[in-house]
Amino acid sequence: MSTTLAAEWYVDEPQLRVTESDARSALRAVTGKPVIPARARLRFGPGRTCEAIARLLDRAIVRAESAGLDPRLLVVADGSAEAGEDIVRVRRKAHGVADWIHSPTCRIRIVLRPAGLHTAGLHTPGQAAGTPRLSPADPVAPVPPAEPSAEAAAVRDALAEVIDPDLGVNIVDLGFVRGIALDGRTAVITMTLTSAACPLTSVLEDQIRAGLVPLGCVDDFRVDWQWIPAWRPADITDSGREQLRAIGFTI
């Protein structure tokens, strides 16, 4: 996402699929350069390229134009990369054996500034040089709701019967259920999956609906999908690990 803040334009991506070392090298190569040549440098060289960050600059250029700014006048003034949670996917092998694929990610922040202000070394009013810049739109993962009631416990028991079609284990033991709360007679379920790109969200919602129908304490439900922080194999319960090993997963 990007936000105009006084004399600076922020591009902030919480989970970009790139290693921390590659991201930092890419940012060093383009810091101080006009944004359009910087994008070309990341995409075509010379030197090592980084298509993932080039696509971030694509977004920045499009949004700058939409805001009435001329991207030719913007400079990559600063940038940072911090290692994020790995994206974890399932890889099935022959004879029923499977394991996990880990894809590293980074949180990337790029600061763009009009060329004249960058050359003059000016910063946002009230901000000293070198002060960390915080975008007001920084994503913050919601705190999963507590589960104090008997009704919420009944919902959790019902969810323990919902089986992930890919992994063959229930969504509670897989660590997908992060919180349950009751809003009147509506169950609000905070959930995640192995990846935000997983196509099973609607399938699991259908299974959840079927599992909650027999409960007398709820009339409806809502799933709040939460992708940050990313799911990790460490979220699996001990029981879930035993079930996965029985199926043939290496964990």
Tab-separated table of C-alpha atoms in Angstrom:
chain	number	residue	atom	x	y	z
A	1	MET	CA	0.000	0.000	0.000
A	2	SER	CA	1.120	3.609	-0.357
A	3	THR	CA	0.308	6.757	1.537
A	4	THR	CA	1.070	10.411	0.882
A	5	LEU	CA	2.555	11.989	3.978
A	6	ALA	CA	3.681	15.599	3.583
A	7	ALA	CA	6.724	15.462	1.277
A	8	GLU	CA	7.126	11.688	1.204
A	9	TRP	CA	5.392	8.754	-0.473
A	10	TYR	CA	5.523	5.370	1.230
A	11	VAL	CA	5.323	1.911	-0.300
A	12	ASP	CA	4.898	-0.751	2.365
A	13	GLU	CA	4.539	-4.481	1.684
A	14	PRO	CA	4.281	-6.720	4.770
A	15	GLN	CA	5.043	-10.051	3.086
A	16	LEU	CA	6.979	-9.941	-0.188
A	17	ARG	CA	8.327	-13.262	-1.442
A	18	VAL	CA	12.035	-12.422	-1.568
A	19	THR	CA	14.977	-13.194	0.732
A	20	GLU	CA	16.198	-10.502	3.098
A	21	SER	CA	19.685	-10.426	1.542
A	22	ASP	CA	18.332	-10.093	-2.010
A	23	ALA	CA	15.919	-7.358	-0.952
A	24	ARG	CA	18.611	-5.348	0.805
A	25	SER	CA	20.972	-5.658	-2.152
A	26	ALA	CA	18.226	-4.485	-4.498
A	27	LEU	CA	17.351	-1.510	-2.322
A	28	ARG	CA	20.998	-0.469	-2.019
A	29	ALA	CA	21.310	-0.565	-5.813
A	30	VAL	CA	18.437	1.874	-6.386
A	31	THR	CA	18.452	4.192	-3.355
A	32	GLY	CA	19.032	7.738	-4.564
A	33	LYS	CA	17.918	6.975	-8.123
A	34	PRO	CA	14.807	8.351	-9.877
A	35	VAL	CA	12.008	5.844	-9.496
A	36	ILE	CA	11.518	5.008	-13.194
A	37	PRO	CA	15.241	4.265	-13.899
A	38	ALA	CA	15.334	2.427	-10.542
A	39	ARG	CA	12.515	0.167	-11.680
A	40	ALA	CA	14.309	-0.521	-14.979
A	41	ARG	CA	17.534	-1.286	-13.097
A	42	LEU	CA	15.767	-3.852	-10.900
A	43	ARG	CA	14.033	-5.452	-13.867
A	44	PHE	CA	16.713	-5.473	-16.563
A	45	GLY	CA	20.053	-4.751	-14.897
A	46	PRO	CA	22.925	-4.085	-15.189
A	47	GLY	CA	23.817	-6.287	-12.269
A	48	ARG	CA	21.530	-8.505	-10.250
A	49	THR	CA	17.818	-7.959	-10.805
A	50	CYS	CA	14.886	-8.218	-8.376
A	51	GLU	CA	11.504	-8.491	-10.078
A	52	ALA	CA	9.567	-8.584	-6.778
A	53	ILE	CA	10.717	-5.103	-5.741
A	54	ALA	CA	10.384	-3.849	-9.325
A	55	ARG	CA	6.691	-4.750	-9.070
A	56	LEU	CA	6.434	-2.708	-5.873
A	57	LEU	CA	7.765	0.284	-7.779
A	58	ASP	CA	5.208	-0.452	-10.534
A	59	ARG	CA	2.488	0.004	-7.931
A	60	ALA	CA	4.076	3.158	-6.577
A	61	ILE	CA	4.275	4.688	-10.058
A	62	VAL	CA	0.645	3.866	-10.886
A	63	ARG	CA	-0.619	5.270	-7.586
A	64	ALA	CA	1.507	8.389	-7.873
A	65	GLU	CA	-0.008	9.030	-11.299
A	66	SER	CA	-3.507	8.424	-9.889
A	67	ALA	CA	-2.797	11.048	-7.219
A	68	GLY	CA	-1.777	13.570	-9.861
A	69	LEU	CA	1.978	13.265	-9.263
A	70	ASP	CA	4.540	12.954	-12.031
A	71	PRO	CA	6.552	9.792	-11.177
A	72	ARG	CA	9.473	11.116	-13.232
A	73	LEU	CA	10.020	13.638	-10.421
A	74	LEU	CA	10.183	11.024	-7.647
A	75	VAL	CA	13.380	9.531	-6.227
A	76	VAL	CA	13.866	6.340	-4.200
A	77	ALA	CA	14.983	8.155	-1.071
A	78	ASP	CA	15.213	5.274	1.380
A	79	GLY	CA	14.284	1.641	1.877
A	80	SER	CA	14.384	-1.169	4.399
A	81	ALA	CA	13.934	-4.928	4.418
A	82	GLU	CA	13.213	-7.118	7.434
A	83	ALA	CA	12.839	-10.885	7.370
A	84	GLY	CA	9.211	-11.954	7.675
A	85	GLU	CA	7.378	-15.203	8.322
A	86	ASP	CA	7.990	-17.925	5.751
A	87	ILE	CA	5.101	-18.881	3.496
A	88	VAL	CA	4.608	-22.610	4.017
A	89	ARG	CA	3.011	-24.918	1.466
A	90	VAL	CA	2.489	-28.653	1.190
A	91	ARG	CA	4.478	-30.785	-1.275
A	92	ARG	CA	3.189	-34.285	-1.821
A	93	LYS	CA	5.581	-37.032	-2.871
A	94	ALA	CA	5.148	-40.580	-4.040
A	95	HIS	CA	3.739	-43.370	-1.852
A	96	GLY	CA	1.677	-41.014	0.320
A	97	VAL	CA	4.709	-39.127	1.680
A	98	ALA	CA	4.631	-35.327	1.917
A	99	ASP	CA	6.649	-32.489	3.372
A	100	TRP	CA	6.645	-28.690	3.598
A	101	ILE	CA	7.967	-26.064	1.195
A	102	HIS	CA	9.202	-22.900	2.927
A	103	SER	CA	9.338	-19.682	0.885
A	104	PRO	CA	11.133	-16.794	2.652
A	105	THR	CA	9.456	-13.401	2.766
A	106	CYS	CA	10.393	-9.873	3.784
A	107	ARG	CA	8.615	-6.796	4.960
A	108	ILE	CA	9.671	-4.083	2.525
A	109	ARG	CA	9.343	-0.346	3.009
A	110	ILE	CA	10.350	2.115	0.301
A	111	VAL	CA	10.296	5.888	0.724
A	112	LEU	CA	9.896	8.041	-2.375
A	113	ARG	CA	10.531	11.782	-2.315
A	114	PRO	CA	10.334	14.558	-4.912
A	115	ALA	CA	13.750	14.977	-6.518
A	116	GLY	CA	14.217	18.563	-5.363
A	117	LEU	CA	13.550	17.761	-1.714
A	118	HIS	CA	15.763	14.681	-1.855
A	119	THR	CA	18.656	16.687	-3.313
A	120	ALA	CA	18.221	19.329	-0.632
A	121	GLY	CA	18.211	16.681	2.079
A	122	LEU	CA	14.833	17.808	3.419
A	123	HIS	CA	12.617	15.584	5.569
A	124	THR	CA	9.055	15.623	6.672
A	125	PRO	CA	8.465	18.557	9.082
A	126	GLY	CA	9.195	17.584	12.665
A	127	GLN	CA	11.252	14.569	11.597
A	128	ALA	CA	15.015	14.503	11.940
A	129	ALA	CA	17.233	12.774	9.427
A	130	GLY	CA	17.617	9.093	10.233
A	131	THR	CA	14.406	8.950	12.277
A	132	PRO	CA	12.402	5.813	11.448
A	133	ARG	CA	9.449	6.662	9.224
A	134	LEU	CA	6.166	5.052	10.142
A	135	SER	CA	3.247	4.894	7.747
A	136	PRO	CA	-0.133	5.431	9.426
A	137	ALA	CA	-1.471	2.526	7.370
A	138	ASP	CA	0.948	-0.052	8.770
A	139	PRO	CA	-0.905	-3.372	8.921
A	140	VAL	CA	-1.464	-4.636	12.429
A	141	ALA	CA	-2.654	-8.185	12.927
A	142	PRO	CA	-5.886	-8.211	14.947
A	143	VAL	CA	-5.786	-9.841	18.367
A	144	PRO	CA	-7.763	-13.085	18.208
A	145	PRO	CA	-10.907	-12.931	20.365
A	146	ALA	CA	-10.921	-14.742	23.691
A	147	GLU	CA	-12.989	-17.867	24.252
A	148	PRO	CA	-14.544	-17.464	27.709
A	149	SER	CA	-17.957	-19.027	27.146
A	150	ALA	CA	-19.397	-22.508	26.950
A	151	GLU	CA	-20.889	-21.560	23.583
A	152	ALA	CA	-17.434	-20.721	22.190
A	153	ALA	CA	-16.118	-24.029	23.527
A	154	ALA	CA	-18.945	-25.839	21.750
A	155	VAL	CA	-18.044	-24.074	18.511
A	156	ARG	CA	-14.420	-25.141	18.930
A	157	ASP	CA	-15.475	-28.750	19.477
A	158	ALA	CA	-17.501	-28.586	16.260
A	159	LEU	CA	-14.541	-27.126	14.365
A	160	ALA	CA	-12.402	-30.046	15.560
A	161	GLU	CA	-14.541	-32.196	13.248
A	162	VAL	CA	-13.735	-30.063	10.171
A	163	ILE	CA	-10.998	-31.791	8.168
A	164	ASP	CA	-8.604	-29.940	5.861
A	165	PRO	CA	-8.979	-31.706	2.477
A	166	ASP	CA	-5.287	-31.367	1.609
A	167	LEU	CA	-3.736	-32.383	4.924
A	168	GLY	CA	-6.327	-34.828	6.268
A	169	VAL	CA	-6.234	-33.365	9.798
A	170	ASN	CA	-8.810	-31.187	11.561
A	171	ILE	CA	-8.384	-27.413	11.398
A	172	VAL	CA	-8.067	-27.013	15.173
A	173	ASP	CA	-5.101	-29.380	15.517
A	174	LEU	CA	-3.499	-27.801	12.436
A	175	GLY	CA	-3.477	-24.464	14.262
A	176	PHE	CA	-5.738	-22.775	11.730
A	177	VAL	CA	-8.278	-21.603	14.340
A	178	ARG	CA	-6.863	-18.556	16.124
A	179	GLY	CA	-9.875	-17.347	18.025
A	180	ILE	CA	-13.613	-17.802	18.600
A	181	ALA	CA	-16.109	-15.281	19.912
A	182	LEU	CA	-19.899	-14.967	19.987
A	183	ASP	CA	-21.527	-11.815	18.637
A	184	GLY	CA	-25.064	-12.411	19.781
A	185	ARG	CA	-25.908	-15.736	18.163
A	186	THR	CA	-23.246	-15.378	15.463
A	187	ALA	CA	-19.967	-17.285	15.890
A	188	VAL	CA	-17.014	-15.138	14.836
A	189	ILE	CA	-14.071	-17.397	13.965
A	190	THR	CA	-10.586	-15.990	13.399
A	191	MET	CA	-8.738	-18.379	11.088
A	192	THR	CA	-5.725	-18.745	8.862
A	193	LEU	CA	-4.419	-21.340	6.385
A	194	THR	CA	-0.987	-22.434	5.195
A	195	SER	CA	-0.991	-19.584	2.660
A	196	ALA	CA	-3.195	-16.668	1.684
A	197	ALA	CA	-3.171	-18.167	-1.821
A	198	CYS	CA	-4.796	-21.398	-0.609
A	199	PRO	CA	-7.950	-22.067	-2.683
A	200	LEU	CA	-9.770	-23.907	0.114
A	201	THR	CA	-11.333	-20.976	1.973
A	202	SER	CA	-14.820	-21.507	0.512
A	203	VAL	CA	-14.571	-25.299	0.909
A	204	LEU	CA	-13.724	-24.966	4.598
A	205	GLU	CA	-16.445	-22.372	5.151
A	206	ASP	CA	-18.972	-24.842	3.737
A	207	GLN	CA	-17.690	-27.545	6.094
A	208	ILE	CA	-17.819	-25.147	9.036
A	209	ARG	CA	-21.404	-24.226	8.177
A	210	ALA	CA	-22.391	-27.890	8.119
A	211	GLY	CA	-20.613	-28.546	11.417
A	212	LEU	CA	-22.293	-25.648	13.238
A	213	VAL	CA	-25.853	-26.425	12.084
A	214	PRO	CA	-26.550	-28.937	14.907
A	215	LEU	CA	-25.480	-26.449	17.608
A	216	GLY	CA	-28.363	-24.816	19.417
A	217	CYS	CA	-26.254	-21.892	20.625
A	218	VAL	CA	-25.524	-20.239	17.238
A	219	ASP	CA	-27.671	-19.249	14.274
A	220	ASP	CA	-24.902	-18.016	11.974
A	221	PHE	CA	-21.128	-17.678	11.703
A	222	ARG	CA	-18.476	-15.482	10.154
A	223	VAL	CA	-14.855	-16.344	9.353
A	224	ASP	CA	-12.343	-13.512	9.704
A	225	TRP	CA	-9.331	-14.679	7.673
A	226	GLN	CA	-6.059	-13.545	9.226
A	227	TRP	CA	-2.862	-13.848	7.166
A	228	ILE	CA	-0.422	-11.888	9.334
A	229	PRO	CA	1.388	-13.374	11.130
A	230	ALA	CA	1.665	-16.217	8.655
A	231	TRP	CA	0.835	-19.768	9.704
A	232	ARG	CA	3.827	-21.955	10.624
A	233	PRO	CA	4.200	-25.700	11.218
A	234	ALA	CA	4.987	-24.752	14.827
A	235	ASP	CA	1.291	-23.864	15.203
A	236	ILE	CA	0.295	-27.526	14.865
A	237	THR	CA	-0.692	-29.229	18.118
A	238	ASP	CA	1.068	-32.365	19.354
A	239	SER	CA	-1.990	-34.377	18.372
A	240	GLY	CA	-1.923	-32.812	14.907
A	241	ARG	CA	1.740	-33.768	14.501
A	242	GLU	CA	1.010	-37.374	15.372
A	243	GLN	CA	-1.836	-37.462	12.841
A	244	LEU	CA	0.335	-35.947	10.096
A	245	ARG	CA	3.142	-38.440	10.751
A	246	ALA	CA	0.624	-41.275	10.535
A	247	ILE	CA	-0.465	-39.985	7.138
A	248	GLY	CA	3.121	-39.797	5.907
A	249	PHE	CA	4.208	-36.191	6.456
A	250	THR	CA	7.732	-35.421	7.619
A	251	ILE	CA	7.368	-33.089	10.588
